[in-house]
Amino acid sequence: MTATTETLHVAAPRPGGSLGRSVRDSLVVARRNLIRMTRIPEMVIFGLIQPIMFVVLFSYVFGGSMMIGGSTSPAEYRNFLMAGIFAQTVTFATAGAGAGIADDMHKGLIDRFRSLPMARGAVLTGRTLADLVQTTLTLVVLAVVALLVGWRTEENVGKVLGGFALLLLLGYAFSWIGALIGLSVRTPEAATSGGLIWLFPVTFISNAFVPTENMAGWLQPIAEWNPFSATVQACRELFGNPGVSPSDAWPMQHPVWASLIWSVLIIAVFRTLAVRKYRSAAT
């Protein structure tokens, strides 16, 4: 009788408003995923290798052949490049987020969470928050590597930190796209492939690696209104690395606002779709 009473007591929802319980449950799930990451350090290590390779390869292989602001100086291209590499790093983490959720679905872990008295969106929110922490650590290491290869900022610390905050917000927004993909496929491998297929055109049809003025005329508006381009341009301004004069497109003239609007809109839309997908799968 005592054991039964204790079991019922554990299963009962904890007091508190729905928002407070959702936040609490999300933090519990985030903590679970962070502990898992520490027990599999190769996940973090391999996540660092690719962006570091991009920094070194683009800086030293393409640095002397790219013309930025009328100059082919490797230093000019390096400063122009780094905002794009940072943005690419935080968005490519989306594929890993989707694969992780698909793996949890495949192993039946999500079904266990569904049986618990917890907020429906907490599982996905906790997962994306844990991925955000990992992305933050990756970004810190990448910034150190960038400084070692010669990248420099020309603005105060507040603006530089604001640029990194925009990068993390974009990465968090894109992680919800990864969550939706992870819930929509049946294997982690499919989630990884599905996560990368759309990321390549988003990151390369942008101002990340070359000025949009060098693109075909019909492609320039697509690149300029790309959410990824808005964040890259905002970071260049906040870092003091503009490189080239922006076009007359509104997102390029007001990149900080454009980046914020795009990121919040993506979170609102894809979080809603992902939670709805999670709920429908639970019924």
Coordinates of C-alpha atoms in Angstrom, one line a residue:
M1 CA 0.0 0.0 0.0
T2 CA 2.8 2.3 0.8
A3 CA 4.6 1.6 -2.4
T4 CA 1.5 2.3 -4.4
T5 CA 1.0 5.6 -2.6
E6 CA 4.6 6.6 -3.3
T7 CA 4.3 5.7 -7.0
L8 CA 1.1 7.8 -7.3
H9 CA 2.8 10.7 -5.6
V10 CA 5.8 10.6 -8.0
A11 CA 3.5 10.5 -11.0
A12 CA 1.4 13.4 -10.0
P13 CA 2.1 16.7 -11.7
R14 CA 3.9 19.2 -9.5
P15 CA 2.1 22.3 -8.5
G16 CA 2.6 25.5 -10.4
G17 CA 1.2 27.3 -13.5
S18 CA 1.4 25.7 -16.9
L19 CA 4.1 28.1 -18.0
G20 CA 6.2 27.5 -14.9
R21 CA 5.8 23.7 -15.2
S22 CA 6.7 23.9 -18.9
V23 CA 9.9 25.9 -18.2
R24 CA 10.8 23.5 -15.3
D25 CA 10.3 20.4 -17.4
S26 CA 12.2 21.9 -20.3
L27 CA 15.2 22.5 -18.1
V28 CA 15.1 19.0 -16.8
V29 CA 15.2 17.6 -20.3
A30 CA 18.0 20.0 -21.3
R31 CA 20.0 18.9 -18.3
R32 CA 19.5 15.2 -19.4
N33 CA 20.8 16.0 -22.9
L34 CA 23.8 18.0 -21.6
I35 CA 24.8 15.1 -19.3
R36 CA 24.5 12.8 -22.3
M37 CA 26.8 15.1 -24.3
T38 CA 29.5 15.0 -21.5
R39 CA 29.4 11.2 -21.6
I40 CA 30.0 11.2 -25.4
P41 CA 32.7 13.8 -25.8
E42 CA 33.4 12.7 -29.4
M43 CA 30.1 14.4 -30.4
V44 CA 31.5 17.8 -29.3
I45 CA 35.0 17.1 -30.7
F46 CA 33.7 16.2 -34.2
G47 CA 31.4 19.1 -34.1
L48 CA 34.4 21.4 -33.6
I49 CA 36.6 19.9 -36.4
Q50 CA 34.4 20.9 -39.4
P51 CA 34.1 24.6 -38.6
I52 CA 37.8 24.9 -37.8
M53 CA 38.6 23.3 -41.1
F54 CA 36.4 25.8 -42.9
V55 CA 38.1 28.7 -41.1
V56 CA 41.6 27.4 -42.1
L57 CA 40.7 26.4 -45.7
F58 CA 38.8 29.5 -46.6
S59 CA 41.3 31.8 -45.0
Y60 CA 44.4 30.4 -46.6
V61 CA 43.1 28.7 -49.8
F62 CA 40.7 31.4 -51.0
G63 CA 41.9 34.4 -49.0
G64 CA 44.3 35.7 -51.7
S65 CA 42.0 35.2 -54.7
M66 CA 38.8 37.0 -53.4
M67 CA 38.4 40.7 -54.0
I68 CA 36.7 42.5 -51.1
G69 CA 36.2 46.2 -51.3
G70 CA 38.6 46.5 -54.2
S71 CA 41.3 44.6 -52.4
T72 CA 42.6 41.1 -52.7
S73 CA 44.3 41.2 -49.3
P74 CA 43.9 38.0 -47.4
A75 CA 43.3 40.0 -44.2
E76 CA 40.3 41.8 -45.8
Y77 CA 38.7 38.6 -46.9
R78 CA 39.4 37.0 -43.5
N79 CA 37.5 39.7 -41.7
F80 CA 34.7 39.5 -44.4
L81 CA 34.5 35.7 -44.1
M82 CA 34.3 35.1 -40.4
A83 CA 30.8 36.3 -39.8
G84 CA 29.7 33.8 -42.6
I85 CA 31.7 31.0 -41.0
F86 CA 30.2 31.7 -37.6
A87 CA 26.6 31.7 -39.1
Q88 CA 27.3 28.6 -41.0
T89 CA 28.5 26.8 -37.9
V90 CA 25.4 27.6 -35.8
T91 CA 23.0 26.6 -38.6
F92 CA 24.8 23.4 -39.5
A93 CA 24.2 22.3 -35.9
T94 CA 20.5 21.9 -37.1
A95 CA 21.3 18.6 -38.7
G96 CA 22.7 17.2 -35.5
A97 CA 19.6 18.4 -33.6
G98 CA 17.3 16.7 -36.0
A99 CA 19.3 13.5 -36.0
G100 CA 19.3 13.5 -32.1
I101 CA 15.5 13.7 -32.0
A102 CA 15.1 11.1 -34.7
D103 CA 17.4 8.8 -32.7
D104 CA 15.4 9.3 -29.5
M105 CA 12.2 8.5 -31.5
H106 CA 13.9 5.4 -33.0
K107 CA 15.0 4.1 -29.6
G108 CA 11.6 4.7 -28.0
L109 CA 12.9 7.3 -25.6
I110 CA 10.3 9.8 -26.7
D111 CA 7.5 7.3 -25.9
R112 CA 8.8 7.1 -22.3
F113 CA 8.7 10.9 -22.1
R114 CA 5.1 10.8 -23.4
S115 CA 4.1 8.6 -20.5
L116 CA 5.3 11.1 -17.9
P117 CA 3.2 14.0 -16.5
M118 CA 5.1 16.7 -18.3
A119 CA 4.4 19.5 -20.7
R120 CA 4.2 18.3 -24.3
G121 CA 6.6 20.9 -25.7
A122 CA 9.2 20.4 -22.9
V123 CA 10.9 17.5 -24.6
L124 CA 11.6 19.5 -27.8
T125 CA 12.4 22.7 -26.0
G126 CA 14.8 21.0 -23.7
R127 CA 16.5 19.3 -26.6
T128 CA 16.9 22.6 -28.5
L129 CA 18.2 24.4 -25.4
A130 CA 20.8 21.7 -24.9
D131 CA 21.9 22.0 -28.5
L132 CA 22.1 25.8 -28.0
V133 CA 24.6 25.3 -25.1
Q134 CA 26.7 23.0 -27.3
T135 CA 26.6 25.5 -30.2
T136 CA 27.7 28.3 -27.8
L137 CA 30.8 26.2 -26.8
T138 CA 31.6 25.6 -30.4
L139 CA 31.2 29.2 -31.2
V140 CA 33.6 30.2 -28.4
V141 CA 36.3 27.8 -29.7
L142 CA 35.8 28.9 -33.2
A143 CA 36.2 32.6 -32.2
V144 CA 39.5 31.8 -30.6
V145 CA 40.7 30.0 -33.7
A146 CA 39.5 33.0 -35.8
L147 CA 41.6 35.3 -33.7
L148 CA 44.6 33.0 -34.1
V149 CA 44.4 33.2 -37.9
G150 CA 44.1 37.0 -37.9
W151 CA 40.5 37.9 -37.6
R152 CA 39.9 41.2 -35.7
T153 CA 36.9 43.2 -34.6
E154 CA 36.7 47.0 -34.8
E155 CA 33.8 47.7 -32.5
N156 CA 33.3 47.7 -28.7
V157 CA 32.7 44.6 -26.6
G158 CA 28.9 45.2 -26.3
K159 CA 28.4 45.2 -30.1
V160 CA 30.6 42.2 -30.6
L161 CA 28.6 40.2 -28.0
G162 CA 25.4 41.5 -29.6
G163 CA 26.6 39.9 -32.9
F164 CA 27.3 36.6 -31.2
A165 CA 23.8 36.8 -29.6
L166 CA 22.2 37.2 -33.0
L167 CA 24.2 34.1 -34.2
L168 CA 22.9 32.0 -31.3
L169 CA 19.4 33.2 -31.9
L170 CA 19.6 32.2 -35.5
G171 CA 21.0 28.8 -34.6
Y172 CA 18.2 28.3 -32.0
A173 CA 15.6 29.2 -34.6
F174 CA 17.0 26.8 -37.2
S175 CA 17.2 24.0 -34.5
W176 CA 13.4 24.0 -34.5
I177 CA 13.5 23.3 -38.2
G178 CA 15.8 20.4 -37.4
A179 CA 13.4 19.2 -34.7
L180 CA 10.5 19.1 -37.1
I181 CA 12.6 17.2 -39.6
G182 CA 13.7 14.8 -36.9
L183 CA 10.0 14.1 -35.9
S184 CA 9.0 13.6 -39.6
V185 CA 11.5 10.9 -40.6
R186 CA 12.1 7.4 -39.3
T187 CA 15.9 7.1 -38.9
P188 CA 18.7 9.4 -37.7
E189 CA 20.4 8.9 -41.0
A190 CA 17.4 10.3 -42.9
A191 CA 17.3 13.2 -40.4
T192 CA 20.9 14.1 -41.1
S193 CA 20.5 14.0 -44.8
G194 CA 17.2 15.9 -44.7
G195 CA 18.9 18.5 -42.4
L196 CA 21.8 19.1 -44.8
I197 CA 19.9 19.2 -48.1
W198 CA 18.2 22.5 -47.4
L199 CA 21.1 24.0 -45.4
F200 CA 23.5 24.1 -48.4
P201 CA 21.5 26.4 -50.6
V202 CA 20.5 28.6 -47.6
T203 CA 24.1 29.1 -46.6
F204 CA 25.7 29.3 -50.0
I205 CA 23.0 31.5 -51.7
S206 CA 23.9 34.2 -49.4
N207 CA 26.5 36.9 -48.6
A208 CA 28.5 34.6 -46.4
F209 CA 31.4 33.8 -48.7
V210 CA 31.1 36.3 -51.6
P211 CA 29.4 39.7 -52.0
T212 CA 25.9 39.3 -53.5
E213 CA 26.8 41.8 -56.2
N214 CA 29.0 39.1 -57.8
M215 CA 26.0 36.8 -58.2
A216 CA 23.7 36.6 -61.2
G217 CA 21.1 39.3 -61.3
W218 CA 18.1 37.0 -60.6
L219 CA 19.9 35.4 -57.7
Q220 CA 20.8 38.6 -55.8
P221 CA 17.3 39.3 -54.4
I222 CA 17.1 35.7 -53.1
A223 CA 20.4 36.1 -51.4
E224 CA 19.6 39.5 -50.0
W225 CA 16.3 38.4 -48.5
N226 CA 17.8 35.2 -47.1
P227 CA 17.5 35.1 -43.2
F228 CA 21.0 33.8 -43.2
S229 CA 22.3 36.8 -45.1
A230 CA 20.6 39.2 -42.7
T231 CA 22.4 37.7 -39.7
V232 CA 25.7 37.6 -41.5
Q233 CA 25.4 41.3 -42.5
A234 CA 24.3 42.2 -39.0
C235 CA 27.3 40.5 -37.5
R236 CA 29.7 42.2 -39.9
E237 CA 28.3 45.6 -38.9
L238 CA 28.4 44.7 -35.2
F239 CA 32.0 43.3 -35.5
G240 CA 33.1 46.3 -37.5
N241 CA 33.9 44.1 -40.6
P242 CA 31.5 45.4 -43.3
G243 CA 33.8 44.5 -46.2
V244 CA 31.6 45.9 -48.9
S245 CA 28.8 48.4 -49.1
P246 CA 25.4 46.6 -48.7
S247 CA 22.8 46.7 -51.4
D248 CA 19.6 48.8 -51.2
A249 CA 17.5 45.8 -50.1
W250 CA 15.8 46.5 -46.8
P251 CA 17.3 43.5 -44.9
M252 CA 20.8 44.6 -46.0
Q253 CA 20.1 48.3 -44.9
H254 CA 18.6 47.2 -41.5
P255 CA 20.3 43.8 -40.9
V256 CA 20.0 43.8 -37.1
W257 CA 16.2 44.3 -37.2
A258 CA 15.9 41.9 -40.2
S259 CA 17.9 39.2 -38.3
L260 CA 15.7 39.6 -35.2
I261 CA 12.5 39.5 -37.2
W262 CA 13.5 36.5 -39.2
S263 CA 14.7 34.5 -36.2
V264 CA 11.6 35.2 -34.1
L265 CA 9.4 34.4 -37.0
I266 CA 11.1 31.1 -37.7
I267 CA 10.9 30.1 -34.0
A268 CA 7.2 31.0 -33.8
V269 CA 6.3 29.0 -37.0
F270 CA 8.5 25.9 -36.6
R271 CA 8.1 25.5 -32.9
T272 CA 4.4 25.4 -33.4
L273 CA 4.7 22.9 -36.2
A274 CA 7.2 20.7 -34.3
V275 CA 5.1 20.6 -31.1
R276 CA 2.0 19.9 -33.1
K277 CA 3.8 17.0 -34.9
Y278 CA 5.0 15.7 -31.5
R279 CA 1.4 15.8 -30.1
S280 CA -0.1 14.1 -33.2
A281 CA 2.5 11.3 -33.0
A282 CA 1.6 10.8 -29.3
T283 CA -2.0 10.1 -30.1

